[in-house]
Amino acid sequence: MPKIFKKKDNKEAEEKASRARRVRFISRLRGMKDILPDEYKYWNLIIKKATELSRSYGFKRMDTPVLENLELYERSSGRSSDIVVKEMFSFIDKNGEKIALRPEATPGIIRSYIEHGMFNLPQPVKLFWLGPVFRHDKPQAGRFRQFSQFNLESIGDASPVADAELIAITYYFFRELQLEVMTQINSVGCASCRKEYLVKLENFYKERGRRTKLCNDCKKRLAKNPLRLLDCKEKQCQEIAADAPQIVDSLCEDCRNHFIKVLEYLDELNIPYNLNPTLVRGLDYYNRTVFEIWPSSAEATEGKPEEQSRQNALGGGGRYDGLVEYMGGRPTPACGFGIGIERVILKIKEKNIPLKDEEKGDLFLAHLGDPARRKIMVLFEELRKNGFKVRQAFTKDNLKSQLELANQAGVKYTLILGQKEIMDGTILIRDMESGIQEIVDYKKVVAEIEKRLGSPSKKI
Ligand code: AMP
């Protein structure tokens, strides 16, 4: 066989073998997101803001496991809630136990409060929680299957001040992130006033063939959990709900007074809110105050603002006075909220809000040649130890590319060390804005930098 054909055969065989070697790429799961380095500045900002606010208002950080007993959520969120029925990631583990990935934070926090005897601490116990939650929702813009929440829970306080304080914190959180929001607020009363209201509500839905116009889910809810008819996200159901009797008209005296007090505190603090009679929240455990934080309608970009805001709520919460007892603890009033971090980031990006670049450094260390590289590796550690924000590119050899990186890092000065400077016992200080370079004594470089940039704080 002529040589040339043999070569072609070899090539084909090689390509075939290479294709076989290339393994199938496994992409991320639907509804899950990677957080890439460029995105982290938003996370850092939100975590910082949440931490500062929580600390100011006396909330202490805690965490709970991602996996919990499935029953924890079935019992707390309610067996007929969307979270439990449709959205929970649950499975049977190797020991045959029914497990769930947490779909919300509150049940785990309450379990922890009871399990660790936090009722023995001075009340209220004010807890700050931040972490991922999982819901098998239909993925779309702003709706993921893994997302993160910032939660505050105030456990052991029945006073309306506690509700108002939480709503105020959410308002300040968004205001300080320069996002315009409108707090939607309602009261769903207590078990006794709700009983009377539910009769009125069921009668309303039975009137004049309203039932037939409801979505399939709402037809089922009418029998199981009629309150949920009010906050269905389907357009036809929302139109009917707008004419439904309002729960605030059925509140007992205690619940009415509690609600009025919450609103009075908010008025005093000048916190805007919208009384929203159809807001009930989707979980069984809420009583009295419920609230949601919606992007202000001016910020809705398409479709009906009201509809869009409802579906893109940035956060929500309320009072859950019966939950601790229902979960096996002592009767303990409590309230809390959860804010969806990814949605807040989407809003910040949408509004192009400028962010401080935390990655920015004070100084860059550049080198020319291996002996210089060794010396600046030592100098780098000395400057970093002294509290300067130093940046470097030890693995690069080319000075031009190092200076480009120094520019990207936004530093004020670059220190340049080459063969000549090593021989002379000097180093160059380059002012990155003017491009002017000065020669300084290598031994005095730290003092020289301190003179120009000031001494950095050494606090940890
Ligand atoms: P909820 O407990 O359902 O009221 O959720 C509290 C907040 O979490 C919401 O207001 C949203 O900001 C956020 N959130 C809820 N579900 C999702 C989701 N599937 N993807 C992203 N964020 C969500």
JSON list of N, CA, C and O and ligand atoms in Angstrom, two decimals, residues 31 83 87 103-105 133-151 174 233 281-283 285-286 291-294 310-317 337-344, ligand 1:
[
{"chain": "A", "resi": 31, "resn": "GLY", "atom": "N", "xyz": [-31.76, 25.04, 36.90]},
{"chain": "A", "resi": 31, "resn": "GLY", "atom": "CA", "xyz": [-32.19, 25.87, 38.03]},
{"chain": "A", "resi": 31, "resn": "GLY", "atom": "C", "xyz": [-31.11, 26.12, 39.06]},
{"chain": "A", "resi": 31, "resn": "GLY", "atom": "O", "xyz": [-31.36, 26.73, 40.09]},
{"chain": "A", "resi": 83, "resn": "ILE", "atom": "N", "xyz": [-44.73, 24.57, 48.97]},
{"chain": "A", "resi": 83, "resn": "ILE", "atom": "CA", "xyz": [-43.35, 24.17, 49.26]},
{"chain": "A", "resi": 83, "resn": "ILE", "atom": "C", "xyz": [-43.26, 22.67, 49.50]},
{"chain": "A", "resi": 83, "resn": "ILE", "atom": "O", "xyz": [-42.42, 21.98, 48.94]},
{"chain": "A", "resi": 87, "resn": "GLU", "atom": "N", "xyz": [-42.55, 21.48, 45.83]},
{"chain": "A", "resi": 87, "resn": "GLU", "atom": "CA", "xyz": [-41.21, 22.03, 45.61]},
{"chain": "A", "resi": 87, "resn": "GLU", "atom": "C", "xyz": [-40.07, 21.39, 46.40]},
{"chain": "A", "resi": 87, "resn": "GLU", "atom": "O", "xyz": [-38.93, 21.78, 46.23]},
{"chain": "A", "resi": 103, "resn": "PRO", "atom": "N", "xyz": [-36.18, 23.69, 52.27]},
{"chain": "A", "resi": 103, "resn": "PRO", "atom": "CA", "xyz": [-36.81, 24.58, 51.30]},
{"chain": "A", "resi": 103, "resn": "PRO", "atom": "C", "xyz": [-37.01, 25.99, 51.89]},
{"chain": "A", "resi": 103, "resn": "PRO", "atom": "O", "xyz": [-37.39, 26.90, 51.18]},
{"chain": "A", "resi": 104, "resn": "GLU", "atom": "N", "xyz": [-36.80, 26.14, 53.18]},
{"chain": "A", "resi": 104, "resn": "GLU", "atom": "CA", "xyz": [-36.88, 27.44, 53.84]},
{"chain": "A", "resi": 104, "resn": "GLU", "atom": "C", "xyz": [-36.13, 27.33, 55.16]},
{"chain": "A", "resi": 104, "resn": "GLU", "atom": "O", "xyz": [-35.83, 26.23, 55.63]},
{"chain": "A", "resi": 105, "resn": "ALA", "atom": "N", "xyz": [-35.85, 28.49, 55.78]},
{"chain": "A", "resi": 105, "resn": "ALA", "atom": "CA", "xyz": [-34.98, 28.49, 56.95]},
{"chain": "A", "resi": 105, "resn": "ALA", "atom": "C", "xyz": [-35.72, 28.32, 58.28]},
{"chain": "A", "resi": 105, "resn": "ALA", "atom": "O", "xyz": [-35.21, 27.67, 59.21]},
{"chain": "A", "resi": 133, "resn": "VAL", "atom": "N", "xyz": [-31.14, 27.64, 50.14]},
{"chain": "A", "resi": 133, "resn": "VAL", "atom": "CA", "xyz": [-32.35, 26.82, 50.29]},
{"chain": "A", "resi": 133, "resn": "VAL", "atom": "C", "xyz": [-32.67, 26.22, 48.92]},
{"chain": "A", "resi": 133, "resn": "VAL", "atom": "O", "xyz": [-32.20, 26.72, 47.90]},
{"chain": "A", "resi": 134, "resn": "PHE", "atom": "N", "xyz": [-33.49, 25.18, 48.91]},
{"chain": "A", "resi": 134, "resn": "PHE", "atom": "CA", "xyz": [-33.72, 24.42, 47.67]},
{"chain": "A", "resi": 134, "resn": "PHE", "atom": "C", "xyz": [-35.21, 24.24, 47.42]},
{"chain": "A", "resi": 134, "resn": "PHE", "atom": "O", "xyz": [-35.93, 23.80, 48.31]},
{"chain": "A", "resi": 135, "resn": "ARG", "atom": "N", "xyz": [-35.64, 24.61, 46.23]},
{"chain": "A", "resi": 135, "resn": "ARG", "atom": "CA", "xyz": [-37.05, 24.38, 45.88]},
{"chain": "A", "resi": 135, "resn": "ARG", "atom": "C", "xyz": [-37.13, 23.91, 44.44]},
{"chain": "A", "resi": 135, "resn": "ARG", "atom": "O", "xyz": [-36.55, 24.55, 43.55]},
{"chain": "A", "resi": 136, "resn": "HIS", "atom": "N", "xyz": [-37.87, 22.83, 44.23]},
{"chain": "A", "resi": 136, "resn": "HIS", "atom": "CA", "xyz": [-38.00, 22.30, 42.87]},
{"chain": "A", "resi": 136, "resn": "HIS", "atom": "C", "xyz": [-39.06, 23.08, 42.13]},
{"chain": "A", "resi": 136, "resn": "HIS", "atom": "O", "xyz": [-40.13, 22.58, 41.80]},
{"chain": "A", "resi": 137, "resn": "ASP", "atom": "N", "xyz": [-38.76, 24.35, 41.92]},
{"chain": "A", "resi": 137, "resn": "ASP", "atom": "CA", "xyz": [-39.64, 25.29, 41.24]},
{"chain": "A", "resi": 137, "resn": "ASP", "atom": "C", "xyz": [-39.39, 25.20, 39.74]},
{"chain": "A", "resi": 137, "resn": "ASP", "atom": "O", "xyz": [-38.40, 24.62, 39.33]},
{"chain": "A", "resi": 138, "resn": "LYS", "atom": "N", "xyz": [-40.25, 25.86, 38.94]},
{"chain": "A", "resi": 138, "resn": "LYS", "atom": "CA", "xyz": [-39.99, 25.92, 37.50]},
{"chain": "A", "resi": 138, "resn": "LYS", "atom": "C", "xyz": [-38.96, 27.03, 37.27]},
{"chain": "A", "resi": 138, "resn": "LYS", "atom": "O", "xyz": [-39.28, 28.19, 37.51]},
{"chain": "A", "resi": 139, "resn": "PRO", "atom": "N", "xyz": [-37.75, 26.69, 36.82]},
{"chain": "A", "resi": 139, "resn": "PRO", "atom": "CA", "xyz": [-36.74, 27.76, 36.70]},
{"chain": "A", "resi": 139, "resn": "PRO", "atom": "C", "xyz": [-37.12, 28.82, 35.68]},
{"chain": "A", "resi": 139, "resn": "PRO", "atom": "O", "xyz": [-37.67, 28.51, 34.63]},
{"chain": "A", "resi": 140, "resn": "GLN", "atom": "N", "xyz": [-36.90, 30.04, 36.01]},
{"chain": "A", "resi": 140, "resn": "GLN", "atom": "CA", "xyz": [-37.09, 31.19, 35.11]},
{"chain": "A", "resi": 140, "resn": "GLN", "atom": "C", "xyz": [-36.31, 32.36, 35.70]},
{"chain": "A", "resi": 140, "resn": "GLN", "atom": "O", "xyz": [-35.64, 32.19, 36.72]},
{"chain": "A", "resi": 141, "resn": "ALA", "atom": "N", "xyz": [-36.40, 33.54, 35.05]},
{"chain": "A", "resi": 141, "resn": "ALA", "atom": "CA", "xyz": [-35.62, 34.68, 35.55]},
{"chain": "A", "resi": 141, "resn": "ALA", "atom": "C", "xyz": [-35.96, 34.93, 37.02]},
{"chain": "A", "resi": 141, "resn": "ALA", "atom": "O", "xyz": [-37.13, 35.07, 37.37]},
{"chain": "A", "resi": 142, "resn": "GLY", "atom": "N", "xyz": [-34.97, 34.96, 37.86]},
{"chain": "A", "resi": 142, "resn": "GLY", "atom": "CA", "xyz": [-35.19, 35.24, 39.28]},
{"chain": "A", "resi": 142, "resn": "GLY", "atom": "C", "xyz": [-35.78, 34.07, 40.05]},
{"chain": "A", "resi": 142, "resn": "GLY", "atom": "O", "xyz": [-36.14, 34.21, 41.22]},
{"chain": "A", "resi": 143, "resn": "ARG", "atom": "N", "xyz": [-35.93, 32.93, 39.40]},
{"chain": "A", "resi": 143, "resn": "ARG", "atom": "CA", "xyz": [-36.46, 31.75, 40.12]},
{"chain": "A", "resi": 143, "resn": "ARG", "atom": "C", "xyz": [-35.51, 30.57, 39.90]},
{"chain": "A", "resi": 143, "resn": "ARG", "atom": "O", "xyz": [-35.37, 30.09, 38.78]},
{"chain": "A", "resi": 144, "resn": "PHE", "atom": "N", "xyz": [-34.86, 30.17, 40.96]},
{"chain": "A", "resi": 144, "resn": "PHE", "atom": "CA", "xyz": [-33.87, 29.09, 40.84]},
{"chain": "A", "resi": 144, "resn": "PHE", "atom": "C", "xyz": [-34.28, 27.93, 41.73]},
{"chain": "A", "resi": 144, "resn": "PHE", "atom": "O", "xyz": [-35.19, 28.05, 42.55]},
{"chain": "A", "resi": 145, "resn": "ARG", "atom": "N", "xyz": [-33.58, 26.81, 41.55]},
{"chain": "A", "resi": 145, "resn": "ARG", "atom": "CA", "xyz": [-33.86, 25.65, 42.41]},
{"chain": "A", "resi": 145, "resn": "ARG", "atom": "C", "xyz": [-32.96, 25.64, 43.63]},
{"chain": "A", "resi": 145, "resn": "ARG", "atom": "O", "xyz": [-33.28, 25.03, 44.62]},
{"chain": "A", "resi": 146, "resn": "GLN", "atom": "N", "xyz": [-31.84, 26.32, 43.51]},
{"chain": "A", "resi": 146, "resn": "GLN", "atom": "CA", "xyz": [-31.03, 26.60, 44.71]},
{"chain": "A", "resi": 146, "resn": "GLN", "atom": "C", "xyz": [-30.86, 28.10, 44.76]},
{"chain": "A", "resi": 146, "resn": "GLN", "atom": "O", "xyz": [-30.41, 28.71, 43.79]},
{"chain": "A", "resi": 147, "resn": "PHE", "atom": "N", "xyz": [-31.26, 28.70, 45.84]},
{"chain": "A", "resi": 147, "resn": "PHE", "atom": "CA", "xyz": [-31.05, 30.15, 46.01]},
{"chain": "A", "resi": 147, "resn": "PHE", "atom": "C", "xyz": [-30.73, 30.39, 47.47]},
{"chain": "A", "resi": 147, "resn": "PHE", "atom": "O", "xyz": [-30.82, 29.48, 48.29]},
{"chain": "A", "resi": 148, "resn": "SER", "atom": "N", "xyz": [-30.34, 31.62, 47.78]},
{"chain": "A", "resi": 148, "resn": "SER", "atom": "CA", "xyz": [-29.92, 31.89, 49.16]},
{"chain": "A", "resi": 148, "resn": "SER", "atom": "C", "xyz": [-30.81, 32.93, 49.81]},
{"chain": "A", "resi": 148, "resn": "SER", "atom": "O", "xyz": [-31.31, 33.83, 49.13]},
{"chain": "A", "resi": 149, "resn": "GLN", "atom": "N", "xyz": [-30.99, 32.78, 51.08]},
{"chain": "A", "resi": 149, "resn": "GLN", "atom": "CA", "xyz": [-31.81, 33.73, 51.82]},
{"chain": "A", "resi": 149, "resn": "GLN", "atom": "C", "xyz": [-31.05, 34.34, 52.98]},
{"chain": "A", "resi": 149, "resn": "GLN", "atom": "O", "xyz": [-30.20, 33.69, 53.60]},
{"chain": "A", "resi": 150, "resn": "PHE", "atom": "N", "xyz": [-31.40, 35.58, 53.26]},
{"chain": "A", "resi": 150, "resn": "PHE", "atom": "CA", "xyz": [-30.96, 36.26, 54.47]},
{"chain": "A", "resi": 150, "resn": "PHE", "atom": "C", "xyz": [-32.20, 36.31, 55.36]},
{"chain": "A", "resi": 150, "resn": "PHE", "atom": "O", "xyz": [-33.21, 36.88, 54.98]},
{"chain": "A", "resi": 151, "resn": "ASN", "atom": "N", "xyz": [-32.13, 35.65, 56.51]},
{"chain": "A", "resi": 151, "resn": "ASN", "atom": "CA", "xyz": [-33.29, 35.57, 57.40]},
{"chain": "A", "resi": 151, "resn": "ASN", "atom": "C", "xyz": [-33.01, 36.19, 58.75]},
{"chain": "A", "resi": 151, "resn": "ASN", "atom": "O", "xyz": [-31.91, 36.04, 59.28]},
{"chain": "A", "resi": 174, "resn": "PHE", "atom": "N", "xyz": [-32.92, 47.56, 52.01]},
{"chain": "A", "resi": 174, "resn": "PHE", "atom": "CA", "xyz": [-33.07, 47.90, 50.59]},
{"chain": "A", "resi": 174, "resn": "PHE", "atom": "C", "xyz": [-32.71, 49.36, 50.32]},
{"chain": "A", "resi": 174, "resn": "PHE", "atom": "O", "xyz": [-32.13, 49.67, 49.29]},
{"chain": "A", "resi": 233, "resn": "LYS", "atom": "N", "xyz": [-51.03, 33.14, 42.11]},
{"chain": "A", "resi": 233, "resn": "LYS", "atom": "CA", "xyz": [-50.35, 34.04, 41.17]},
{"chain": "A", "resi": 233, "resn": "LYS", "atom": "C", "xyz": [-51.01, 34.05, 39.79]},
{"chain": "A", "resi": 233, "resn": "LYS", "atom": "O", "xyz": [-50.65, 34.84, 38.92]},
{"chain": "A", "resi": 281, "resn": "ARG", "atom": "N", "xyz": [-49.45, 34.94, 52.37]},
{"chain": "A", "resi": 281, "resn": "ARG", "atom": "CA", "xyz": [-48.25, 34.10, 52.43]},
{"chain": "A", "resi": 281, "resn": "ARG", "atom": "C", "xyz": [-48.66, 32.63, 52.34]},
{"chain": "A", "resi": 281, "resn": "ARG", "atom": "O", "xyz": [-49.74, 32.25, 52.77]},
{"chain": "A", "resi": 282, "resn": "GLY", "atom": "N", "xyz": [-47.76, 31.84, 51.81]},
{"chain": "A", "resi": 282, "resn": "GLY", "atom": "CA", "xyz": [-48.17, 30.48, 51.45]},
{"chain": "A", "resi": 282, "resn": "GLY", "atom": "C", "xyz": [-48.07, 29.42, 52.54]},
{"chain": "A", "resi": 282, "resn": "GLY", "atom": "O", "xyz": [-48.33, 28.28, 52.29]},
{"chain": "A", "resi": 283, "resn": "LEU", "atom": "N", "xyz": [-47.70, 29.80, 53.75]},
{"chain": "A", "resi": 283, "resn": "LEU", "atom": "CA", "xyz": [-47.42, 28.76, 54.73]},
{"chain": "A", "resi": 283, "resn": "LEU", "atom": "C", "xyz": [-48.43, 28.75, 55.86]},
{"chain": "A", "resi": 283, "resn": "LEU", "atom": "O", "xyz": [-48.96, 29.79, 56.23]},
{"chain": "A", "resi": 285, "resn": "TYR", "atom": "N", "xyz": [-48.09, 28.32, 59.01]},
{"chain": "A", "resi": 285, "resn": "TYR", "atom": "CA", "xyz": [-47.76, 28.76, 60.35]},
{"chain": "A", "resi": 285, "resn": "TYR", "atom": "C", "xyz": [-47.97, 30.23, 60.65]},
{"chain": "A", "resi": 285, "resn": "TYR", "atom": "O", "xyz": [-47.86, 30.65, 61.80]},
{"chain": "A", "resi": 286, "resn": "TYR", "atom": "N", "xyz": [-48.27, 31.05, 59.66]},
{"chain": "A", "resi": 286, "resn": "TYR", "atom": "CA", "xyz": [-48.38, 32.49, 59.93]},
{"chain": "A", "resi": 286, "resn": "TYR", "atom": "C", "xyz": [-49.66, 32.86, 60.67]},
{"chain": "A", "resi": 286, "resn": "TYR", "atom": "O", "xyz": [-50.71, 32.27, 60.45]},
{"chain": "A", "resi": 291, "resn": "PHE", "atom": "N", "xyz": [-46.06, 40.09, 55.77]},
{"chain": "A", "resi": 291, "resn": "PHE", "atom": "CA", "xyz": [-45.59, 41.16, 54.88]},
{"chain": "A", "resi": 291, "resn": "PHE", "atom": "C", "xyz": [-44.68, 40.60, 53.79]},
{"chain": "A", "resi": 291, "resn": "PHE", "atom": "O", "xyz": [-44.12, 39.52, 53.92]},
{"chain": "A", "resi": 292, "resn": "GLU", "atom": "N", "xyz": [-44.62, 41.36, 52.71]},
{"chain": "A", "resi": 292, "resn": "GLU", "atom": "CA", "xyz": [-43.71, 41.02, 51.63]},
{"chain": "A", "resi": 292, "resn": "GLU", "atom": "C", "xyz": [-43.07, 42.28, 51.13]},
{"chain": "A", "resi": 292, "resn": "GLU", "atom": "O", "xyz": [-43.66, 43.36, 51.21]},
{"chain": "A", "resi": 293, "resn": "ILE", "atom": "N", "xyz": [-41.87, 42.16, 50.61]},
{"chain": "A", "resi": 293, "resn": "ILE", "atom": "CA", "xyz": [-41.20, 43.33, 50.06]},
{"chain": "A", "resi": 293, "resn": "ILE", "atom": "C", "xyz": [-41.17, 43.16, 48.55]},
{"chain": "A", "resi": 293, "resn": "ILE", "atom": "O", "xyz": [-40.59, 42.21, 48.04]},
{"chain": "A", "resi": 294, "resn": "TRP", "atom": "N", "xyz": [-41.85, 44.06, 47.88]},
{"chain": "A", "resi": 294, "resn": "TRP", "atom": "CA", "xyz": [-41.93, 44.01, 46.42]},
{"chain": "A", "resi": 294, "resn": "TRP", "atom": "C", "xyz": [-41.09, 45.14, 45.84]},
{"chain": "A", "resi": 294, "resn": "TRP", "atom": "O", "xyz": [-41.01, 46.23, 46.44]},
{"chain": "A", "resi": 310, "resn": "ARG", "atom": "N", "xyz": [-45.54, 41.09, 42.49]},
{"chain": "A", "resi": 310, "resn": "ARG", "atom": "CA", "xyz": [-45.96, 39.96, 43.34]},
{"chain": "A", "resi": 310, "resn": "ARG", "atom": "C", "xyz": [-45.10, 38.73, 43.04]},
{"chain": "A", "resi": 310, "resn": "ARG", "atom": "O", "xyz": [-44.66, 38.03, 43.94]},
{"chain": "A", "resi": 311, "resn": "GLN", "atom": "N", "xyz": [-44.84, 38.50, 41.74]},
{"chain": "A", "resi": 311, "resn": "GLN", "atom": "CA", "xyz": [-44.08, 37.31, 41.39]},
{"chain": "A", "resi": 311, "resn": "GLN", "atom": "C", "xyz": [-42.59, 37.47, 41.66]},
{"chain": "A", "resi": 311, "resn": "GLN", "atom": "O", "xyz": [-41.88, 36.49, 41.74]},
{"chain": "A", "resi": 312, "resn": "ASN", "atom": "N", "xyz": [-42.14, 38.71, 41.73]},
{"chain": "A", "resi": 312, "resn": "ASN", "atom": "CA", "xyz": [-40.71, 38.93, 41.93]},
{"chain": "A", "resi": 312, "resn": "ASN", "atom": "C", "xyz": [-40.42, 39.45, 43.32]},
{"chain": "A", "resi": 312, "resn": "ASN", "atom": "O", "xyz": [-39.47, 40.22, 43.49]},
{"chain": "A", "resi": 313, "resn": "ALA", "atom": "N", "xyz": [-41.24, 39.08, 44.28]},
{"chain": "A", "resi": 313, "resn": "ALA", "atom": "CA", "xyz": [-41.04, 39.57, 45.65]},
{"chain": "A", "resi": 313, "resn": "ALA", "atom": "C", "xyz": [-39.57, 39.40, 46.05]},
{"chain": "A", "resi": 313, "resn": "ALA", "atom": "O", "xyz": [-38.95, 38.38, 45.74]},
{"chain": "A", "resi": 314, "resn": "LEU", "atom": "N", "xyz": [-39.05, 40.39, 46.72]},
{"chain": "A", "resi": 314, "resn": "LEU", "atom": "CA", "xyz": [-37.64, 40.33, 47.14]},
{"chain": "A", "resi": 314, "resn": "LEU", "atom": "C", "xyz": [-37.52, 39.67, 48.51]},
{"chain": "A", "resi": 314, "resn": "LEU", "atom": "O", "xyz": [-36.45, 39.19, 48.89]},
{"chain": "A", "resi": 315, "resn": "GLY", "atom": "N", "xyz": [-38.60, 39.69, 49.26]},
{"chain": "A", "resi": 315, "resn": "GLY", "atom": "CA", "xyz": [-38.55, 39.07, 50.58]},
{"chain": "A", "resi": 315, "resn": "GLY", "atom": "C", "xyz": [-39.94, 39.00, 51.17]},
{"chain": "A", "resi": 315, "resn": "GLY", "atom": "O", "xyz": [-40.89, 39.58, 50.65]},
{"chain": "A", "resi": 316, "resn": "GLY", "atom": "N", "xyz": [-40.03, 38.25, 52.27]},
{"chain": "A", "resi": 316, "resn": "GLY", "atom": "CA", "xyz": [-41.34, 38.14, 52.92]},
{"chain": "A", "resi": 316, "resn": "GLY", "atom": "C", "xyz": [-41.19, 37.56, 54.31]},
{"chain": "A", "resi": 316, "resn": "GLY", "atom": "O", "xyz": [-40.17, 36.96, 54.64]},
{"chain": "A", "resi": 317, "resn": "GLY", "atom": "N", "xyz": [-42.21, 37.78, 55.10]},
{"chain": "A", "resi": 317, "resn": "GLY", "atom": "CA", "xyz": [-42.15, 37.22, 56.45]},
{"chain": "A", "resi": 317, "resn": "GLY", "atom": "C", "xyz": [-43.44, 37.47, 57.19]},
{"chain": "A", "resi": 317, "resn": "GLY", "atom": "O", "xyz": [-44.46, 37.83, 56.61]},
{"chain": "A", "resi": 337, "resn": "PHE", "atom": "N", "xyz": [-38.37, 37.06, 58.92]},
{"chain": "A", "resi": 337, "resn": "PHE", "atom": "CA", "xyz": [-38.48, 37.28, 57.47]},
{"chain": "A", "resi": 337, "resn": "PHE", "atom": "C", "xyz": [-37.34, 36.60, 56.74]},
{"chain": "A", "resi": 337, "resn": "PHE", "atom": "O", "xyz": [-36.32, 36.24, 57.34]},
{"chain": "A", "resi": 338, "resn": "GLY", "atom": "N", "xyz": [-37.52, 36.45, 55.42]},
{"chain": "A", "resi": 338, "resn": "GLY", "atom": "CA", "xyz": [-36.47, 35.92, 54.55]},
{"chain": "A", "resi": 338, "resn": "GLY", "atom": "C", "xyz": [-36.38, 36.80, 53.30]},
{"chain": "A", "resi": 338, "resn": "GLY", "atom": "O", "xyz": [-37.41, 37.16, 52.73]},
{"chain": "A", "resi": 339, "resn": "ILE", "atom": "N", "xyz": [-35.15, 37.14, 52.93]},
{"chain": "A", "resi": 339, "resn": "ILE", "atom": "CA", "xyz": [-34.94, 37.93, 51.71]},
{"chain": "A", "resi": 339, "resn": "ILE", "atom": "C", "xyz": [-34.14, 37.09, 50.73]},
{"chain": "A", "resi": 339, "resn": "ILE", "atom": "O", "xyz": [-33.15, 36.45, 51.12]},
{"chain": "A", "resi": 340, "resn": "GLY", "atom": "N", "xyz": [-34.57, 37.04, 49.48]},
{"chain": "A", "resi": 340, "resn": "GLY", "atom": "CA", "xyz": [-33.88, 36.23, 48.46]},
{"chain": "A", "resi": 340, "resn": "GLY", "atom": "C", "xyz": [-32.70, 36.99, 47.87]},
{"chain": "A", "resi": 340, "resn": "GLY", "atom": "O", "xyz": [-32.88, 37.99, 47.18]},
{"chain": "A", "resi": 341, "resn": "ILE", "atom": "N", "xyz": [-31.50, 36.49, 48.14]},
{"chain": "A", "resi": 341, "resn": "ILE", "atom": "CA", "xyz": [-30.29, 37.24, 47.76]},
{"chain": "A", "resi": 341, "resn": "ILE", "atom": "C", "xyz": [-30.11, 37.35, 46.24]},
{"chain": "A", "resi": 341, "resn": "ILE", "atom": "O", "xyz": [-29.79, 38.42, 45.72]},
{"chain": "A", "resi": 342, "resn": "GLU", "atom": "N", "xyz": [-30.37, 36.26, 45.50]},
{"chain": "A", "resi": 342, "resn": "GLU", "atom": "CA", "xyz": [-30.17, 36.33, 44.04]},
{"chain": "A", "resi": 342, "resn": "GLU", "atom": "C", "xyz": [-31.06, 37.40, 43.42]},
{"chain": "A", "resi": 342, "resn": "GLU", "atom": "O", "xyz": [-30.66, 38.11, 42.51]},
{"chain": "A", "resi": 343, "resn": "ARG", "atom": "N", "xyz": [-32.30, 37.51, 43.93]},
{"chain": "A", "resi": 343, "resn": "ARG", "atom": "CA", "xyz": [-33.21, 38.52, 43.36]},
{"chain": "A", "resi": 343, "resn": "ARG", "atom": "C", "xyz": [-32.73, 39.92, 43.66]},
{"chain": "A", "resi": 343, "resn": "ARG", "atom": "O", "xyz": [-32.89, 40.83, 42.86]},
{"chain": "A", "resi": 344, "resn": "VAL", "atom": "N", "xyz": [-32.14, 40.10, 44.84]},
{"chain": "A", "resi": 344, "resn": "VAL", "atom": "CA", "xyz": [-31.62, 41.43, 45.19]},
{"chain": "A", "resi": 344, "resn": "VAL", "atom": "C", "xyz": [-30.45, 41.76, 44.24]},
{"chain": "A", "resi": 344, "resn": "VAL", "atom": "O", "xyz": [-30.37, 42.87, 43.71]},
{"chain": "B", "resi": 1, "resn": "AMP", "atom": "P1", "xyz": [-40.73, 32.89, 50.44]},
{"chain": "B", "resi": 1, "resn": "AMP", "atom": "O1", "xyz": [-40.34, 32.21, 51.69]},
{"chain": "B", "resi": 1, "resn": "AMP", "atom": "O2", "xyz": [-41.25, 31.99, 49.37]},
{"chain": "B", "resi": 1, "resn": "AMP", "atom": "O3", "xyz": [-41.56, 34.12, 50.63]},
{"chain": "B", "resi": 1, "resn": "AMP", "atom": "O4", "xyz": [-39.35, 33.42, 49.86]},
{"chain": "B", "resi": 1, "resn": "AMP", "atom": "C1", "xyz": [-38.67, 34.51, 50.41]},
{"chain": "B", "resi": 1, "resn": "AMP", "atom": "C2", "xyz": [-37.88, 35.16, 49.32]},
{"chain": "B", "resi": 1, "resn": "AMP", "atom": "O5", "xyz": [-36.97, 34.22, 48.73]},
{"chain": "B", "resi": 1, "resn": "AMP", "atom": "C3", "xyz": [-38.70, 35.63, 48.15]},
{"chain": "B", "resi": 1, "resn": "AMP", "atom": "O6", "xyz": [-39.25, 36.88, 48.40]},
{"chain": "B", "resi": 1, "resn": "AMP", "atom": "C4", "xyz": [-37.68, 35.66, 47.04]},
{"chain": "B", "resi": 1, "resn": "AMP", "atom": "O7", "xyz": [-36.88, 36.82, 47.12]},
{"chain": "B", "resi": 1, "resn": "AMP", "atom": "C5", "xyz": [-36.82, 34.48, 47.36]},
{"chain": "B", "resi": 1, "resn": "AMP", "atom": "N1", "xyz": [-37.22, 33.31, 46.55]},
{"chain": "B", "resi": 1, "resn": "AMP", "atom": "C6", "xyz": [-38.27, 32.50, 46.76]},
{"chain": "B", "resi": 1, "resn": "AMP", "atom": "N2", "xyz": [-38.29, 31.51, 45.86]},
{"chain": "B", "resi": 1, "resn": "AMP", "atom": "C7", "xyz": [-37.21, 31.71, 45.05]},
{"chain": "B", "resi": 1, "resn": "AMP", "atom": "C8", "xyz": [-36.66, 31.02, 43.93]},
{"chain": "B", "resi": 1, "resn": "AMP", "atom": "N3", "xyz": [-37.19, 29.90, 43.47]},
{"chain": "B", "resi": 1, "resn": "AMP", "atom": "N4", "xyz": [-35.53, 31.53, 43.35]},
{"chain": "B", "resi": 1, "resn": "AMP", "atom": "C9", "xyz": [-34.95, 32.64, 43.83]},
{"chain": "B", "resi": 1, "resn": "AMP", "atom": "N5", "xyz": [-35.42, 33.33, 44.89]},
{"chain": "B", "resi": 1, "resn": "AMP", "atom": "C10", "xyz": [-36.53, 32.87, 45.49]}
]
